[in-house]
CSV table of C-alpha atoms in Angstrom, one decimal:
chain,number,residue,atom,x,y,z
U,1,UNK,CA,27.4,0.4,-27.0
U,2,UNK,CA,23.8,0.1,-25.3
U,3,UNK,CA,23.6,2.3,-22.5
U,4,UNK,CA,22.4,0.4,-19.3
U,5,UNK,CA,18.7,0.8,-18.0
U,6,UNK,CA,18.1,3.7,-15.3
U,7,UNK,CA,16.4,2.2,-12.3
U,8,UNK,CA,14.1,5.2,-11.8
U,9,UNK,CA,13.1,4.6,-15.6
U,10,UNK,CA,12.5,0.7,-14.8
U,11,UNK,CA,10.2,1.7,-11.7
U,12,UNK,CA,8.2,3.8,-14.0
U,13,UNK,CA,7.8,1.5,-16.5
U,14,UNK,CA,7.1,-1.1,-13.7
U,15,UNK,CA,4.3,1.7,-12.3
U,16,UNK,CA,2.7,1.9,-15.7
U,17,UNK,CA,2.8,-1.8,-16.6
U,18,UNK,CA,1.3,-2.5,-13.3
U,19,UNK,CA,-1.7,0.6,-13.9
U,20,UNK,CA,-2.2,-1.0,-17.5
U,21,UNK,CA,-2.8,-4.5,-16.0
U,22,UNK,CA,0.4,-6.0,-17.6
U,23,UNK,CA,1.5,-7.8,-14.6
U,24,UNK,CA,4.5,-9.7,-15.8
U,25,UNK,CA,5.9,-6.6,-17.3
U,26,UNK,CA,5.6,-4.7,-14.0
U,27,UNK,CA,7.3,-7.8,-12.0
U,28,UNK,CA,10.1,-7.9,-14.4
U,29,UNK,CA,10.8,-4.1,-14.7
U,30,UNK,CA,10.7,-3.7,-11.1
U,31,UNK,CA,13.1,-6.8,-10.6
U,32,UNK,CA,15.1,-5.3,-12.8
U,33,UNK,CA,15.6,-2.2,-10.9
U,34,UNK,CA,16.0,-3.9,-7.5
U,35,UNK,CA,18.9,-5.8,-8.9
U,36,UNK,CA,20.6,-2.7,-10.2
U,37,UNK,CA,20.2,-0.4,-6.9
U,38,UNK,CA,21.2,-3.6,-5.1
U,39,UNK,CA,24.5,-3.9,-7.2
U,40,UNK,CA,24.9,0.1,-6.9
U,41,UNK,CA,24.3,0.0,-2.9
U,42,UNK,CA,21.4,2.7,-3.0
U,43,UNK,CA,19.6,1.7,0.4
U,44,UNK,CA,17.1,4.4,0.1
U,45,UNK,CA,16.2,3.7,-3.7
U,46,UNK,CA,16.3,0.1,-3.1
U,47,UNK,CA,13.7,0.3,-0.7
U,48,UNK,CA,11.3,2.5,-2.5
U,49,UNK,CA,12.1,-0.5,-5.6
U,50,UNK,CA,11.3,-3.4,-3.4
U,51,UNK,CA,8.1,-2.1,-2.6
U,52,UNK,CA,7.5,-1.8,-6.3
U,53,UNK,CA,8.3,-5.2,-6.4
U,54,UNK,CA,6.3,-6.5,-3.5
U,55,UNK,CA,3.3,-4.7,-5.2
U,56,UNK,CA,4.1,-6.9,-8.6
U,57,UNK,CA,4.5,-10.1,-6.7
U,58,UNK,CA,1.3,-9.2,-4.6
U,59,UNK,CA,-0.9,-8.5,-7.8
U,60,UNK,CA,0.1,-12.3,-9.1
U,61,UNK,CA,-0.9,-13.6,-5.9
U,62,UNK,CA,2.5,-14.7,-5.0
U,63,UNK,CA,2.1,-13.2,-1.5
U,64,UNK,CA,5.2,-15.2,-0.1
U,65,UNK,CA,7.5,-13.4,-2.6
U,66,UNK,CA,5.9,-10.1,-2.0
U,67,UNK,CA,6.1,-10.6,2.0
U,68,UNK,CA,9.9,-11.0,1.7
U,69,UNK,CA,10.6,-8.3,-0.7
U,70,UNK,CA,8.2,-6.0,1.6
U,71,UNK,CA,10.0,-7.2,4.6
U,72,UNK,CA,13.6,-6.4,3.2
U,73,UNK,CA,12.2,-2.7,2.2
U,74,UNK,CA,11.1,-2.0,5.8
U,75,UNK,CA,14.4,-3.2,7.2
U,76,UNK,CA,16.2,-1.0,4.9
U,77,UNK,CA,13.7,2.0,6.1
U,78,UNK,CA,14.2,1.2,9.8
U,79,UNK,CA,18.0,1.7,9.5
U,80,UNK,CA,17.3,4.8,7.5
U,81,UNK,CA,15.1,6.2,10.2
U,82,UNK,CA,12.5,6.1,7.8
U,83,UNK,CA,9.5,8.5,8.6
U,84,UNK,CA,6.9,8.6,6.5
U,85,UNK,CA,8.8,6.2,3.7
U,86,UNK,CA,8.5,3.2,6.5
U,87,UNK,CA,5.1,4.2,7.4
U,88,UNK,CA,4.3,3.7,3.8
U,89,UNK,CA,6.1,0.6,3.5
U,90,UNK,CA,4.5,-0.8,7.0
U,91,UNK,CA,1.1,-0.2,5.4
U,92,UNK,CA,2.3,-2.4,2.3
U,93,UNK,CA,3.6,-5.0,4.6
U,94,UNK,CA,0.2,-5.2,6.6
U,95,UNK,CA,-1.6,-5.4,3.6
U,96,UNK,CA,0.4,-8.4,2.2
U,97,UNK,CA,0.1,-10.2,5.6
U,98,UNK,CA,-3.7,-9.7,5.4
U,99,UNK,CA,-3.8,-11.0,2.1
U,100,UNK,CA,-1.7,-14.2,3.9
U,101,UNK,CA,-4.6,-14.3,6.5
U,102,UNK,CA,-2.0,-13.3,9.1
U,103,UNK,CA,-4.3,-10.4,10.4
U,104,UNK,CA,-3.2,-10.8,14.1
U,105,UNK,CA,0.3,-10.8,13.1
U,106,UNK,CA,-0.7,-7.4,10.8
U,107,UNK,CA,-2.1,-5.8,13.6
U,108,UNK,CA,1.3,-4.5,15.3
U,109,UNK,CA,2.5,-3.3,11.9
U,110,UNK,CA,-0.6,-1.3,11.6
U,111,UNK,CA,0.0,0.4,15.1
U,112,UNK,CA,3.4,1.2,14.3
U,113,UNK,CA,2.5,2.6,10.8
U,114,UNK,CA,-0.1,4.7,12.2
U,115,UNK,CA,2.4,6.2,15.0
U,116,UNK,CA,4.4,7.4,12.3
U,117,UNK,CA,1.7,8.9,10.5
U,118,UNK,CA,0.4,10.7,13.3
U,119,UNK,CA,3.5,12.1,14.1
U,120,UNK,CA,4.2,13.6,10.5
U,121,UNK,CA,2.4,16.0,8.3
U,122,UNK,CA,0.9,13.1,6.4
U,123,UNK,CA,-1.0,13.7,3.1
U,124,UNK,CA,-4.8,13.3,3.5
U,125,UNK,CA,-5.0,10.5,0.8
U,126,UNK,CA,-2.0,8.6,2.6
U,127,UNK,CA,-3.9,9.0,6.0
U,128,UNK,CA,-7.1,7.9,4.4
U,129,UNK,CA,-5.5,4.7,3.1
U,130,UNK,CA,-3.7,4.0,6.2
U,131,UNK,CA,-7.4,4.4,7.9
U,132,UNK,CA,-8.7,1.9,5.0
U,133,UNK,CA,-5.9,-0.5,5.9
U,134,UNK,CA,-6.9,-0.8,9.7
U,135,UNK,CA,-10.6,-1.3,8.7
U,136,UNK,CA,-9.7,-4.1,6.3
U,137,UNK,CA,-7.5,-5.7,9.1
U,138,UNK,CA,-10.5,-5.5,11.6
U,139,UNK,CA,-12.8,-6.9,9.4
U,140,UNK,CA,-9.9,-9.6,9.0
U,141,UNK,CA,-9.8,-10.2,12.7
U,142,UNK,CA,-13.6,-10.6,13.1
U,143,UNK,CA,-13.9,-7.3,14.9
U,144,UNK,CA,-16.9,-5.9,13.4
U,145,UNK,CA,-17.4,-3.0,16.0
U,146,UNK,CA,-13.9,-1.6,15.2
U,147,UNK,CA,-14.6,-2.2,11.2
U,148,UNK,CA,-17.5,0.1,11.4
U,149,UNK,CA,-15.7,2.5,13.2
U,150,UNK,CA,-12.7,2.5,10.9
U,151,UNK,CA,-14.5,2.3,7.6
U,152,UNK,CA,-16.5,5.3,8.9
U,153,UNK,CA,-13.4,7.2,9.5
U,154,UNK,CA,-12.1,6.3,6.0
U,155,UNK,CA,-15.4,7.1,4.3
U,156,UNK,CA,-15.3,10.6,6.2
U,157,UNK,CA,-11.6,11.0,4.9
U,158,UNK,CA,-12.1,10.1,1.6
U,159,UNK,CA,-15.4,12.0,0.8
U,160,UNK,CA,-13.1,15.1,1.8
U,161,UNK,CA,-10.6,14.2,-1.4
U,162,UNK,CA,-13.6,14.3,-4.2
U,163,UNK,CA,-11.8,17.1,-5.9
U,164,UNK,CA,-8.5,15.4,-5.5
U,165,UNK,CA,-9.9,12.0,-7.4
U,166,UNK,CA,-11.5,14.2,-10.0
U,167,UNK,CA,-8.7,16.6,-10.6
U,168,UNK,CA,-5.4,14.8,-10.3
U,169,UNK,CA,-7.0,11.1,-11.5
U,170,UNK,CA,-9.5,11.8,-13.7
U,171,UNK,CA,-12.3,9.9,-11.6
U,172,UNK,CA,-15.6,11.1,-11.4
U,173,UNK,CA,-16.4,8.9,-9.0
U,174,UNK,CA,-14.0,8.6,-5.7
U,175,UNK,CA,-13.5,4.7,-5.3
U,176,UNK,CA,-12.5,5.5,-1.6
U,177,UNK,CA,-16.1,6.5,-1.0
U,178,UNK,CA,-17.5,3.8,-2.9
U,179,UNK,CA,-15.4,1.1,-1.0
U,180,UNK,CA,-16.4,2.4,2.1
U,181,UNK,CA,-20.0,2.8,1.7
U,182,UNK,CA,-20.2,-0.8,0.4
U,183,UNK,CA,-18.2,-2.2,3.5
U,184,UNK,CA,-20.3,-0.4,5.8
U,185,UNK,CA,-23.4,-1.7,3.7
U,186,UNK,CA,-22.1,-5.2,4.3
U,187,UNK,CA,-21.4,-5.0,8.0
U,188,UNK,CA,-24.5,-3.3,8.4
U,189,UNK,CA,-26.3,-6.2,6.5
U,190,UNK,CA,-24.7,-9.0,8.4
U,191,UNK,CA,-25.0,-7.3,11.9
U,192,UNK,CA,-26.6,-9.9,14.7
């Protein structure tokens, strides 16, 4: 008898496939995990799986599908008084809205995200990623002043994490610093 796949193993497969650029495989594994967790009624784990599924849809440029999955994850986490998991899910939802060009709609999502992050003991990388999201959103809304302030804050936060990127991710260069510097340079070059 063939053993049923384990949802956590499927989510690990989805993450590995995504990192390797095998996006259809990532989508398939995340979709299977969602189906299994939905059938089991495991709401907390389902929210995480829905976020993985939304990431796969987003990577494939299927923003409507990504948004639907991420909105469901957010709704589940709201009912569970989600704290940091809700903040993370909101960050992903805001990113999808930004991808869709719905920058004004994303702004209050990010505001709620920041309230949750600031009320908790948030990991430095998670907070740097949150500030990065605010910077991207400000750029999308055309608020150059806020974008510059947020990118500078993101730069400072990412720069403090150089050791983490080298030690935990094996990256000789910090991608957060590189992106923030490039965005600040672009904003400076286009200043009136």
